[in-house]
């Protein structure tokens, strides 16, 4: 071991360090750059062609897609408006009950 260290002095040490500096990144890139399909493959990670969106290219396809999107937006808007109407109705009922209870307690306290 000491004979190897004695040989790695001065210029030889610099050549050895330079070789390590050059070989390490090349080896790293070779290890991670080869056989990628088997080494880093996660089945089902990327969607298949059937699962992914198909971009419409023809004018008729674009019009159909826009109509579908507008219909979906209208349905969501209608559901949201119904939900807001129910919430407003429930809020109004709650306020009416609170006023009735306040009037009843005022009537009892005045007697």
PDB file of N, CA and C in Angstrom:
ATOM      1  N   UNK A   1       0.821  -1.187   0.000  1.00  0.00           N
ATOM      2  CA  UNK A   1       0.000   0.000   0.000  1.00  0.00           C
ATOM      3  C   UNK A   1       0.868   1.256   0.000  1.00  0.00           C
ATOM      4  N   UNK A   2       1.902   1.242   0.802  1.00  0.00           N
ATOM      5  CA  UNK A   2       2.766   2.425   0.882  1.00  0.00           C
ATOM      6  C   UNK A   2       3.516   2.650  -0.429  1.00  0.00           C
ATOM      7  N   UNK A   3       3.779   1.559  -1.169  1.00  0.00           N
ATOM      8  CA  UNK A   3       4.480   1.745  -2.448  1.00  0.00           C
ATOM      9  C   UNK A   3       3.563   2.443  -3.456  1.00  0.00           C
ATOM     10  N   UNK A   4       2.261   2.139  -3.399  1.00  0.00           N
ATOM     11  CA  UNK A   4       1.310   2.816  -4.290  1.00  0.00           C
ATOM     12  C   UNK A   4       1.223   4.292  -3.938  1.00  0.00           C
ATOM     13  N   UNK A   5       1.203   4.585  -2.643  1.00  0.00           N
ATOM     14  CA  UNK A   5       1.112   5.985  -2.224  1.00  0.00           C
ATOM     15  C   UNK A   5       2.381   6.746  -2.573  1.00  0.00           C
ATOM     16  N   UNK A   6       3.547   6.067  -2.510  1.00  0.00           N
ATOM     17  CA  UNK A   6       4.789   6.740  -2.871  1.00  0.00           C
ATOM     18  C   UNK A   6       4.827   7.069  -4.359  1.00  0.00           C
ATOM     19  N   UNK A   7       4.219   6.226  -5.170  1.00  0.00           N
ATOM     20  CA  UNK A   7       4.191   6.494  -6.610  1.00  0.00           C
ATOM     21  C   UNK A   7       3.237   7.640  -6.951  1.00  0.00           C
ATOM     22  N   UNK A   8       2.178   7.843  -6.102  1.00  0.00           N
ATOM     23  CA  UNK A   8       1.195   8.893  -6.366  1.00  0.00           C
ATOM     24  C   UNK A   8       1.613  10.195  -5.692  1.00  0.00           C
ATOM     25  N   UNK A   9       2.771  10.686  -6.031  1.00  0.00           N
ATOM     26  CA  UNK A   9       3.237  11.966  -5.510  1.00  0.00           C
ATOM     27  C   UNK A   9       3.504  12.898  -6.668  1.00  0.00           C
ATOM     28  N   UNK A  10       3.233  14.140  -6.436  1.00  0.00           N
ATOM     29  CA  UNK A  10       3.556  15.152  -7.435  1.00  0.00           C
ATOM     30  C   UNK A  10       2.675  15.043  -8.664  1.00  0.00           C
ATOM     31  N   UNK A  11       3.344  14.902  -9.812  1.00  0.00           N
ATOM     32  CA  UNK A  11       2.628  14.880 -11.080  1.00  0.00           C
ATOM     33  C   UNK A  11       1.755  13.658 -11.244  1.00  0.00           C
ATOM     34  N   UNK A  12       2.209  12.498 -10.718  1.00  0.00           N
ATOM     35  CA  UNK A  12       1.398  11.289 -10.821  1.00  0.00           C
ATOM     36  C   UNK A  12       0.072  11.429 -10.072  1.00  0.00           C
ATOM     37  N   UNK A  13       0.099  12.100  -8.924  1.00  0.00           N
ATOM     38  CA  UNK A  13      -1.136  12.324  -8.164  1.00  0.00           C
ATOM     39  C   UNK A  13      -2.102  13.197  -8.966  1.00  0.00           C
ATOM     40  N   UNK A  14      -1.561  14.220  -9.613  1.00  0.00           N
ATOM     41  CA  UNK A  14      -2.405  15.095 -10.412  1.00  0.00           C
ATOM     42  C   UNK A  14      -3.022  14.347 -11.587  1.00  0.00           C
ATOM     43  N   UNK A  15      -2.250  13.479 -12.231  1.00  0.00           N
ATOM     44  CA  UNK A  15      -2.779  12.689 -13.348  1.00  0.00           C
ATOM     45  C   UNK A  15      -3.862  11.743 -12.840  1.00  0.00           C
ATOM     46  N   UNK A  16      -3.641  11.113 -11.683  1.00  0.00           N
ATOM     47  CA  UNK A  16      -4.647  10.213 -11.105  1.00  0.00           C
ATOM     48  C   UNK A  16      -5.931  10.985 -10.779  1.00  0.00           C
ATOM     49  N   UNK A  17      -5.812  12.153 -10.143  1.00  0.00           N
ATOM     50  CA  UNK A  17      -6.987  12.953  -9.805  1.00  0.00           C
ATOM     51  C   UNK A  17      -7.735  13.383 -11.072  1.00  0.00           C
ATOM     52  N   UNK A  18      -6.977  13.789 -12.106  1.00  0.00           N
ATOM     53  CA  UNK A  18      -7.608  14.188 -13.357  1.00  0.00           C
ATOM     54  C   UNK A  18      -8.380  13.018 -13.962  1.00  0.00           C
ATOM     55  N   UNK A  19      -7.788  11.817 -13.930  1.00  0.00           N
ATOM     56  CA  UNK A  19      -8.459  10.630 -14.448  1.00  0.00           C
ATOM     57  C   UNK A  19      -9.747  10.337 -13.687  1.00  0.00           C
ATOM     58  N   UNK A  20      -9.721  10.477 -12.364  1.00  0.00           N
ATOM     59  CA  UNK A  20     -10.918  10.251 -11.556  1.00  0.00           C
ATOM     60  C   UNK A  20     -11.970  11.296 -11.885  1.00  0.00           C
ATOM     61  N   UNK A  21     -11.547  12.560 -12.021  1.00  0.00           N
ATOM     62  CA  UNK A  21     -12.493  13.629 -12.346  1.00  0.00           C
ATOM     63  C   UNK A  21     -13.164  13.409 -13.691  1.00  0.00           C
ATOM     64  N   UNK A  22     -12.444  12.809 -14.630  1.00  0.00           N
ATOM     65  CA  UNK A  22     -12.998  12.567 -15.961  1.00  0.00           C
ATOM     66  C   UNK A  22     -13.844  11.293 -15.979  1.00  0.00           C
ATOM     67  N   UNK A  23     -13.367  10.225 -15.358  1.00  0.00           N
ATOM     68  CA  UNK A  23     -14.044   8.921 -15.419  1.00  0.00           C
ATOM     69  C   UNK A  23     -15.328   8.907 -14.605  1.00  0.00           C
ATOM     70  N   UNK A  24     -15.354   9.578 -13.452  1.00  0.00           N
ATOM     71  CA  UNK A  24     -16.533   9.517 -12.584  1.00  0.00           C
ATOM     72  C   UNK A  24     -17.798  10.021 -13.274  1.00  0.00           C
ATOM     73  N   UNK A  25     -17.843  11.229 -13.858  1.00  0.00           N
ATOM     74  CA  UNK A  25     -19.083  11.665 -14.517  1.00  0.00           C
ATOM     75  C   UNK A  25     -19.439  10.806 -15.727  1.00  0.00           C
ATOM     76  N   UNK A  26     -18.419  10.334 -16.448  1.00  0.00           N
ATOM     77  CA  UNK A  26     -18.706   9.477 -17.601  1.00  0.00           C
ATOM     78  C   UNK A  26     -19.328   8.169 -17.126  1.00  0.00           C
ATOM     79  N   UNK A  27     -18.794   7.582 -16.090  1.00  0.00           N
ATOM     80  CA  UNK A  27     -19.367   6.356 -15.537  1.00  0.00           C
ATOM     81  C   UNK A  27     -20.766   6.576 -14.999  1.00  0.00           C
ATOM     82  N   UNK A  28     -20.962   7.692 -14.347  1.00  0.00           N
ATOM     83  CA  UNK A  28     -22.288   8.044 -13.813  1.00  0.00           C
ATOM     84  C   UNK A  28     -23.306   8.155 -14.953  1.00  0.00           C
ATOM     85  N   UNK A  29     -22.941   8.866 -16.009  1.00  0.00           N
ATOM     86  CA  UNK A  29     -23.851   9.019 -17.145  1.00  0.00           C
ATOM     87  C   UNK A  29     -24.091   7.683 -17.838  1.00  0.00           C
ATOM     88  N   UNK A  30     -23.060   6.852 -17.923  1.00  0.00           N
ATOM     89  CA  UNK A  30     -23.233   5.540 -18.559  1.00  0.00           C
ATOM     90  C   UNK A  30     -24.180   4.668 -17.745  1.00  0.00           C
ATOM     91  N   UNK A  31     -24.009   4.651 -16.423  1.00  0.00           N
ATOM     92  CA  UNK A  31     -24.862   3.820 -15.568  1.00  0.00           C
ATOM     93  C   UNK A  31     -26.315   4.250 -15.665  1.00  0.00           C
ATOM     94  N   UNK A  32     -26.569   5.547 -15.555  1.00  0.00           N
ATOM     95  CA  UNK A  32     -27.951   6.028 -15.569  1.00  0.00           C
ATOM     96  C   UNK A  32     -28.488   6.248 -16.978  1.00  0.00           C
ATOM     97  N   UNK A  33     -27.644   6.176 -17.999  1.00  0.00           N
ATOM     98  CA  UNK A  33     -28.084   6.421 -19.360  1.00  0.00           C
ATOM     99  C   UNK A  33     -28.344   5.174 -20.169  1.00  0.00           C
ATOM    100  N   UNK A  34     -27.980   4.004 -19.646  1.00  0.00           N
ATOM    101  CA  UNK A  34     -28.195   2.762 -20.387  1.00  0.00           C
ATOM    102  C   UNK A  34     -29.266   1.934 -19.704  1.00  0.00           C
ATOM    103  N   UNK A  35     -30.038   1.199 -20.496  1.00  0.00           N
ATOM    104  CA  UNK A  35     -31.054   0.281 -20.003  1.00  0.00           C
ATOM    105  C   UNK A  35     -32.100   1.002 -19.153  1.00  0.00           C
ATOM    106  N   UNK A  36     -32.535   2.144 -19.617  1.00  0.00           N
ATOM    107  CA  UNK A  36     -33.473   2.959 -18.843  1.00  0.00           C
ATOM    108  C   UNK A  36     -34.846   2.303 -18.715  1.00  0.00           C
ATOM    109  N   UNK A  37     -35.264   1.582 -19.749  1.00  0.00           N
ATOM    110  CA  UNK A  37     -36.604   0.998 -19.719  1.00  0.00           C
ATOM    111  C   UNK A  37     -36.747  -0.034 -18.619  1.00  0.00           C
ATOM    112  N   UNK A  38     -35.715  -0.813 -18.386  1.00  0.00           N
ATOM    113  CA  UNK A  38     -35.808  -1.832 -17.338  1.00  0.00           C
ATOM    114  C   UNK A  38     -35.487  -1.277 -15.960  1.00  0.00           C
ATOM    115  N   UNK A  39     -34.567  -0.358 -15.884  1.00  0.00           N
ATOM    116  CA  UNK A  39     -34.114   0.130 -14.581  1.00  0.00           C
ATOM    117  C   UNK A  39     -35.125   1.068 -13.935  1.00  0.00           C
ATOM    118  N   UNK A  40     -35.697   1.962 -14.695  1.00  0.00           N
ATOM    119  CA  UNK A  40     -36.575   2.986 -14.121  1.00  0.00           C
ATOM    120  C   UNK A  40     -38.003   2.874 -14.634  1.00  0.00           C
ATOM    121  N   UNK A  41     -38.456   1.709 -14.942  1.00  0.00           N
ATOM    122  CA  UNK A  41     -39.788   1.525 -15.506  1.00  0.00           C
ATOM    123  C   UNK A  41     -40.808   1.329 -14.387  1.00  0.00           C
ATOM    124  N   UNK A  42     -41.835   2.147 -14.396  1.00  0.00           N
ATOM    125  CA  UNK A  42     -42.952   2.014 -13.459  1.00  0.00           C
ATOM    126  C   UNK A  42     -44.179   1.722 -14.306  1.00  0.00           C
ATOM    127  N   UNK A  43     -44.708   0.520 -14.178  1.00  0.00           N
ATOM    128  CA  UNK A  43     -45.837   0.139 -15.024  1.00  0.00           C
ATOM    129  C   UNK A  43     -47.072   0.949 -14.656  1.00  0.00           C
ATOM    130  N   UNK A  44     -47.762   1.417 -15.677  1.00  0.00           N
ATOM    131  CA  UNK A  44     -48.990   2.166 -15.467  1.00  0.00           C
ATOM    132  C   UNK A  44     -48.781   3.611 -15.067  1.00  0.00           C
ATOM    133  N   UNK A  45     -47.547   4.112 -15.102  1.00  0.00           N
ATOM    134  CA  UNK A  45     -47.301   5.500 -14.693  1.00  0.00           C
ATOM    135  C   UNK A  45     -47.812   6.472 -15.744  1.00  0.00           C
ATOM    136  N   UNK A  46     -47.455   6.253 -17.004  1.00  0.00           N
ATOM    137  CA  UNK A  46     -47.909   7.121 -18.082  1.00  0.00           C
ATOM    138  C   UNK A  46     -49.210   6.583 -18.649  1.00  0.00           C
ATOM    139  N   UNK A  47     -50.159   7.443 -18.976  1.00  0.00           N
ATOM    140  CA  UNK A  47     -51.420   6.954 -19.549  1.00  0.00           C
ATOM    141  C   UNK A  47     -51.200   6.397 -20.955  1.00  0.00           C
ATOM    142  N   UNK A  48     -52.003   5.418 -21.289  1.00  0.00           N
ATOM    143  CA  UNK A  48     -51.922   4.845 -22.631  1.00  0.00           C
ATOM    144  C   UNK A  48     -52.606   5.790 -23.620  1.00  0.00           C
ATOM    145  N   UNK A  49     -52.514   5.459 -24.892  1.00  0.00           N
ATOM    146  CA  UNK A  49     -53.112   6.316 -25.920  1.00  0.00           C
ATOM    147  C   UNK A  49     -54.630   6.363 -25.768  1.00  0.00           C
ATOM    148  N   UNK A  50     -55.241   5.269 -25.303  1.00  0.00           N
ATOM    149  CA  UNK A  50     -56.693   5.255 -25.124  1.00  0.00           C
ATOM    150  C   UNK A  50     -57.124   6.109 -23.940  1.00  0.00           C
ATOM    151  N   UNK A  51     -56.254   6.225 -22.935  1.00  0.00           N
ATOM    152  CA  UNK A  51     -56.600   6.967 -21.728  1.00  0.00           C
ATOM    153  C   UNK A  51     -56.339   8.469 -21.865  1.00  0.00           C
ATOM    154  N   UNK A  52     -55.492   8.847 -22.790  1.00  0.00           N
ATOM    155  CA  UNK A  52     -55.135  10.258 -22.890  1.00  0.00           C
ATOM    156  C   UNK A  52     -56.131  11.015 -23.762  1.00  0.00           C
ATOM    157  N   UNK A  53     -56.060  12.321 -23.671  1.00  0.00           N
ATOM    158  CA  UNK A  53     -56.964  13.175 -24.434  1.00  0.00           C
ATOM    159  C   UNK A  53     -56.552  13.176 -25.900  1.00  0.00           C
ATOM    160  N   UNK A  54     -57.527  13.270 -26.736  1.00  0.00           N
ATOM    161  CA  UNK A  54     -57.271  13.389 -28.164  1.00  0.00           C
ATOM    162  C   UNK A  54     -57.587  14.831 -28.574  1.00  0.00           C
ATOM    163  N   UNK A  55     -56.604  15.504 -29.110  1.00  0.00           N
ATOM    164  CA  UNK A  55     -56.769  16.903 -29.483  1.00  0.00           C
ATOM    165  C   UNK A  55     -57.536  16.971 -30.800  1.00  0.00           C
ATOM    166  N   UNK A  56     -58.651  17.685 -30.822  1.00  0.00           N
ATOM    167  CA  UNK A  56     -59.409  17.787 -32.079  1.00  0.00           C
ATOM    168  C   UNK A  56     -58.665  18.657 -33.083  1.00  0.00           C
ATOM    169  N   UNK A  57     -58.628  18.187 -34.314  1.00  0.00           N
ATOM    170  CA  UNK A  57     -57.917  18.918 -35.358  1.00  0.00           C
ATOM    171  C   UNK A  57     -58.849  19.493 -36.417  1.00  0.00           C
ATOM    172  N   UNK A  58     -59.954  18.838 -36.670  1.00  0.00           N
ATOM    173  CA  UNK A  58     -60.900  19.312 -37.683  1.00  0.00           C
ATOM    174  C   UNK A  58     -61.880  20.308 -37.058  1.00  0.00           C
ATOM    175  N   UNK A  59     -62.432  21.182 -37.886  1.00  0.00           N
ATOM    176  CA  UNK A  59     -63.351  22.205 -37.390  1.00  0.00           C
ATOM    177  C   UNK A  59     -64.575  21.597 -36.725  1.00  0.00           C
ATOM    178  N   UNK A  60     -65.112  20.524 -37.310  1.00  0.00           N
ATOM    179  CA  UNK A  60     -66.296  19.886 -36.731  1.00  0.00           C
ATOM    180  C   UNK A  60     -65.968  19.274 -35.370  1.00  0.00           C
ATOM    181  N   UNK A  61     -64.796  18.666 -35.257  1.00  0.00           N
ATOM    182  CA  UNK A  61     -64.398  18.085 -33.970  1.00  0.00           C
ATOM    183  C   UNK A  61     -64.233  19.173 -32.918  1.00  0.00           C
ATOM    184  N   UNK A  62     -63.649  20.285 -33.323  1.00  0.00           N
ATOM    185  CA  UNK A  62     -63.461  21.402 -32.385  1.00  0.00           C
ATOM    186  C   UNK A  62     -64.811  21.943 -31.938  1.00  0.00           C
ATOM    187  N   UNK A  63     -65.747  22.091 -32.875  1.00  0.00           N
ATOM    188  CA  UNK A  63     -67.082  22.571 -32.525  1.00  0.00           C
ATOM    189  C   UNK A  63     -67.790  21.610 -31.570  1.00  0.00           C
ATOM    190  N   UNK A  64     -67.666  20.302 -31.832  1.00  0.00           N
ATOM    191  CA  UNK A  64     -68.293  19.316 -30.930  1.00  0.00           C
ATOM    192  C   UNK A  64     -67.669  19.387 -29.532  1.00  0.00           C
ATOM    193  N   UNK A  65     -66.356  19.538 -29.480  1.00  0.00           N
ATOM    194  CA  UNK A  65     -65.679  19.613 -28.175  1.00  0.00           C
ATOM    195  C   UNK A  65     -66.090  20.881 -27.434  1.00  0.00           C
ATOM    196  N   UNK A  66     -66.183  21.995 -28.129  1.00  0.00           N
ATOM    197  CA  UNK A  66     -66.626  23.240 -27.486  1.00  0.00           C
ATOM    198  C   UNK A  66     -68.057  23.118 -26.983  1.00  0.00           C
ATOM    199  N   UNK A  67     -68.921  22.479 -27.776  1.00  0.00           N
ATOM    200  CA  UNK A  67     -70.309  22.286 -27.338  1.00  0.00           C
ATOM    201  C   UNK A  67     -70.357  21.393 -26.101  1.00  0.00           C
ATOM    202  N   UNK A  68     -69.534  20.354 -26.082  1.00  0.00           N
ATOM    203  CA  UNK A  68     -69.486  19.464 -24.914  1.00  0.00           C
ATOM    204  C   UNK A  68     -69.001  20.221 -23.680  1.00  0.00           C
ATOM    205  N   UNK A  69     -67.976  21.046 -23.847  1.00  0.00           N
ATOM    206  CA  UNK A  69     -67.457  21.815 -22.721  1.00  0.00           C
ATOM    207  C   UNK A  69     -68.471  22.836 -22.219  1.00  0.00           C
ATOM    208  N   UNK A  70     -69.174  23.486 -23.136  1.00  0.00           N
ATOM    209  CA  UNK A  70     -70.192  24.467 -22.732  1.00  0.00           C
ATOM    210  C   UNK A  70     -71.347  23.784 -22.008  1.00  0.00           C
ATOM    211  N   UNK A  71     -71.736  22.591 -22.467  1.00  0.00           N
ATOM    212  CA  UNK A  71     -72.803  21.843 -21.796  1.00  0.00           C
ATOM    213  C   UNK A  71     -72.378  21.459 -20.376  1.00  0.00           C
ATOM    214  N   UNK A  72     -71.134  20.998 -20.252  1.00  0.00           N
ATOM    215  CA  UNK A  72     -70.634  20.629 -18.919  1.00  0.00           C
ATOM    216  C   UNK A  72     -70.590  21.850 -18.005  1.00  0.00           C
ATOM    217  N   UNK A  73     -70.161  22.999 -18.540  1.00  0.00           N
ATOM    218  CA  UNK A  73     -70.139  24.225 -17.739  1.00  0.00           C
ATOM    219  C   UNK A  73     -71.548  24.633 -17.319  1.00  0.00           C
ATOM    220  N   UNK A  74     -72.520  24.501 -18.233  1.00  0.00           N
ATOM    221  CA  UNK A  74     -73.904  24.867 -17.906  1.00  0.00           C
ATOM    222  C   UNK A  74     -74.461  23.963 -16.814  1.00  0.00           C
ATOM    223  N   UNK A  75     -74.141  22.664 -16.884  1.00  0.00           N
ATOM    224  CA  UNK A  75     -74.611  21.740 -15.833  1.00  0.00           C
ATOM    225  C   UNK A  75     -73.996  22.089 -14.488  1.00  0.00           C
ATOM    226  N   UNK A  76     -72.709  22.382 -14.482  1.00  0.00           N
ATOM    227  CA  UNK A  76     -72.050  22.758 -13.219  1.00  0.00           C
ATOM    228  C   UNK A  76     -72.625  24.055 -12.675  1.00  0.00           C
ATOM    229  N   UNK A  77     -72.883  25.028 -13.564  1.00  0.00           N
ATOM    230  CA  UNK A  77     -73.454  26.303 -13.134  1.00  0.00           C
ATOM    231  C   UNK A  77     -74.843  26.093 -12.547  1.00  0.00           C
ATOM    232  N   UNK A  78     -75.656  25.244 -13.192  1.00  0.00           N
ATOM    233  CA  UNK A  78     -77.009  24.982 -12.695  1.00  0.00           C
ATOM    234  C   UNK A  78     -76.966  24.303 -11.324  1.00  0.00           C
ATOM    235  N   UNK A  79     -76.080  23.330 -11.162  1.00  0.00           N
ATOM    236  CA  UNK A  79     -75.953  22.668  -9.851  1.00  0.00           C
ATOM    237  C   UNK A  79     -75.511  23.651  -8.782  1.00  0.00           C
ATOM    238  N   UNK A  80     -74.545  24.529  -9.137  1.00  0.00           N
ATOM    239  CA  UNK A  80     -74.069  25.508  -8.172  1.00  0.00           C
ATOM    240  C   UNK A  80     -75.186  26.470  -7.783  1.00  0.00           C
ATOM    241  N   UNK A  81     -75.987  26.922  -8.748  1.00  0.00           N
ATOM    242  CA  UNK A  81     -77.086  27.825  -8.451  1.00  0.00           C
ATOM    243  C   UNK A  81     -78.141  27.154  -7.582  1.00  0.00           C
ATOM    244  N   UNK A  82     -78.421  25.875  -7.844  1.00  0.00           N
ATOM    245  CA  UNK A  82     -79.376  25.148  -6.993  1.00  0.00           C
ATOM    246  C   UNK A  82     -78.838  25.024  -5.572  1.00  0.00           C
ATOM    247  N   UNK A  83     -77.560  24.711  -5.451  1.00  0.00           N
ATOM    248  CA  UNK A  83     -76.958  24.583  -4.123  1.00  0.00           C
ATOM    249  C   UNK A  83     -76.987  25.921  -3.394  1.00  0.00           C
ATOM    250  N   UNK A  84     -76.681  27.014  -4.111  1.00  0.00           N
ATOM    251  CA  UNK A  84     -76.715  28.334  -3.483  1.00  0.00           C
ATOM    252  C   UNK A  84     -78.130  28.727  -3.078  1.00  0.00           C
ATOM    253  N   UNK A  85     -79.118  28.357  -3.885  1.00  0.00           N
ATOM    254  CA  UNK A  85     -80.514  28.655  -3.542  1.00  0.00           C
ATOM    255  C   UNK A  85     -80.917  27.887  -2.286  1.00  0.00           C
ATOM    256  N   UNK A  86     -80.518  26.613  -2.201  1.00  0.00           N
ATOM    257  CA  UNK A  86     -80.834  25.835  -0.996  1.00  0.00           C
ATOM    258  C   UNK A  86     -80.145  26.417   0.233  1.00  0.00           C
ATOM    259  N   UNK A  87     -78.899  26.844   0.074  1.00  0.00           N
ATOM    260  CA  UNK A  87     -78.188  27.437   1.202  1.00  0.00           C
ATOM    261  C   UNK A  87     -78.848  28.744   1.628  1.00  0.00           C
ATOM    262  N   UNK A  88     -79.285  29.559   0.663  1.00  0.00           N
ATOM    263  CA  UNK A  88     -79.953  30.820   0.993  1.00  0.00           C
ATOM    264  C   UNK A  88     -81.277  30.551   1.697  1.00  0.00           C
ATOM    265  N   UNK A  89     -82.010  29.537   1.236  1.00  0.00           N
ATOM    266  CA  UNK A  89     -83.278  29.186   1.860  1.00  0.00           C
ATOM    267  C   UNK A  89     -83.050  28.694   3.293  1.00  0.00           C
ATOM    268  N   UNK A  90     -82.031  27.860   3.483  1.00  0.00           N
ATOM    269  CA  UNK A  90     -81.729  27.370   4.827  1.00  0.00           C
ATOM    270  C   UNK A  90     -81.293  28.518   5.726  1.00  0.00           C
ATOM    271  N   UNK A  91     -80.518  29.448   5.185  1.00  0.00           N
ATOM    272  CA  UNK A  91     -80.080  30.602   5.966  1.00  0.00           C
ATOM    273  C   UNK A  91     -81.278  31.477   6.362  1.00  0.00           C
ATOM    274  N   UNK A  92     -82.217  31.667   5.432  1.00  0.00           N
ATOM    275  CA  UNK A  92     -83.411  32.463   5.728  1.00  0.00           C
ATOM    276  C   UNK A  92     -84.261  31.782   6.801  1.00  0.00           C
ATOM    277  N   UNK A  93     -84.415  30.463   6.714  1.00  0.00           N
ATOM    278  CA  UNK A  93     -85.175  29.733   7.727  1.00  0.00           C
ATOM    279  C   UNK A  93     -84.502  29.854   9.092  1.00  0.00           C
ATOM    280  N   UNK A  94     -83.178  29.766   9.111  1.00  0.00           N
ATOM    281  CA  UNK A  94     -82.454  29.878  10.369  1.00  0.00           C
ATOM    282  C   UNK A  94     -82.651  31.258  10.978  1.00  0.00           C
ATOM    283  N   UNK A  95     -82.589  32.301  10.145  1.00  0.00           N
ATOM    284  CA  UNK A  95     -82.802  33.658  10.660  1.00  0.00           C
ATOM    285  C   UNK A  95     -84.230  33.838  11.168  1.00  0.00           C
ATOM    286  N   UNK A  96     -85.200  33.258  10.461  1.00  0.00           N
ATOM    287  CA  UNK A  96     -86.593  33.366  10.897  1.00  0.00           C
ATOM    288  C   UNK A  96     -86.777  32.666  12.235  1.00  0.00           C
ATOM    289  N   UNK A  97     -86.189  31.496  12.412  1.00  0.00           N
ATOM    290  CA  UNK A  97     -86.289  30.783  13.686  1.00  0.00           C
ATOM    291  C   UNK A  97     -85.612  31.579  14.800  1.00  0.00           C
ATOM    292  N   UNK A  98     -84.456  32.173  14.492  1.00  0.00           N
ATOM    293  CA  UNK A  98     -83.745  32.956  15.504  1.00  0.00           C
ATOM    294  C   UNK A  98     -84.572  34.168  15.909  1.00  0.00           C
ATOM    295  N   UNK A  99     -85.239  34.834  14.951  1.00  0.00           N
ATOM    296  CA  UNK A  99     -86.090  35.977  15.281  1.00  0.00           C
ATOM    297  C   UNK A  99     -87.292  35.539  16.096  1.00  0.00           C
ATOM    298  N   UNK A 100     -87.874  34.386  15.744  1.00  0.00           N
ATOM    299  CA  UNK A 100     -89.031  33.893  16.495  1.00  0.00           C
ATOM    300  C   UNK A 100     -88.638  33.566  17.927  1.00  0.00           C
ATOM    301  N   UNK A 101     -87.479  32.951  18.114  1.00  0.00           N
ATOM    302  CA  UNK A 101     -87.023  32.634  19.461  1.00  0.00           C
ATOM    303  C   UNK A 101     -86.724  33.908  20.241  1.00  0.00           C
ATOM    304  N   UNK A 102     -86.142  34.910  19.563  1.00  0.00           N
ATOM    305  CA  UNK A 102     -85.841  36.177  20.241  1.00  0.00           C
ATOM    306  C   UNK A 102     -87.132  36.869  20.662  1.00  0.00           C
ATOM    307  N   UNK A 103     -88.154  36.849  19.800  1.00  0.00           N
ATOM    308  CA  UNK A 103     -89.436  37.470  20.142  1.00  0.00           C
ATOM    309  C   UNK A 103     -90.112  36.710  21.278  1.00  0.00           C
ATOM    310  N   UNK A 104     -90.002  35.378  21.262  1.00  0.00           N
ATOM    311  CA  UNK A 104     -90.616  34.581  22.326  1.00  0.00           C
ATOM    312  C   UNK A 104     -89.926  34.846  23.660  1.00  0.00           C
ATOM    313  N   UNK A 105     -88.609  34.963  23.639  1.00  0.00           N
ATOM    314  CA  UNK A 105     -87.902  35.230  24.897  1.00  0.00           C
ATOM    315  C   UNK A 105     -88.180  36.652  25.384  1.00  0.00           C
ATOM    316  N   UNK A 106     -88.363  37.610  24.454  1.00  0.00           N
ATOM    317  CA  UNK A 106     -88.715  38.980  24.850  1.00  0.00           C
ATOM    318  C   UNK A 106     -90.122  39.020  25.462  1.00  0.00           C
ATOM    319  N   UNK A 107     -91.020  38.236  24.878  1.00  0.00           N
ATOM    320  CA  UNK A 107     -92.394  38.209  25.389  1.00  0.00           C
ATOM    321  C   UNK A 107     -92.417  37.584  26.784  1.00  0.00           C
ATOM    322  N   UNK A 108     -91.636  36.560  27.000  1.00  0.00           N
ATOM    323  CA  UNK A 108     -91.604  35.919  28.318  1.00  0.00           C
ATOM    324  C   UNK A 108     -90.932  36.817  29.344  1.00  0.00           C
ATOM    325  N   UNK A 109     -89.900  37.527  28.944  1.00  0.00           N
ATOM    326  CA  UNK A 109     -89.205  38.392  29.906  1.00  0.00           C
ATOM    327  C   UNK A 109     -90.036  39.625  30.241  1.00  0.00           C
ATOM    328  N   UNK A 110     -90.922  40.055  29.353  1.00  0.00           N
ATOM    329  CA  UNK A 110     -91.755  41.226  29.641  1.00  0.00           C
ATOM    330  C   UNK A 110     -92.924  40.860  30.554  1.00  0.00           C
ATOM    331  N   UNK A 111     -93.284  39.599  30.640  1.00  0.00           N
ATOM    332  CA  UNK A 111     -94.407  39.199  31.504  1.00  0.00           C
ATOM    333  C   UNK A 111     -93.967  39.078  32.892  1.00  0.00           C
TER     334      UNK A 111
END
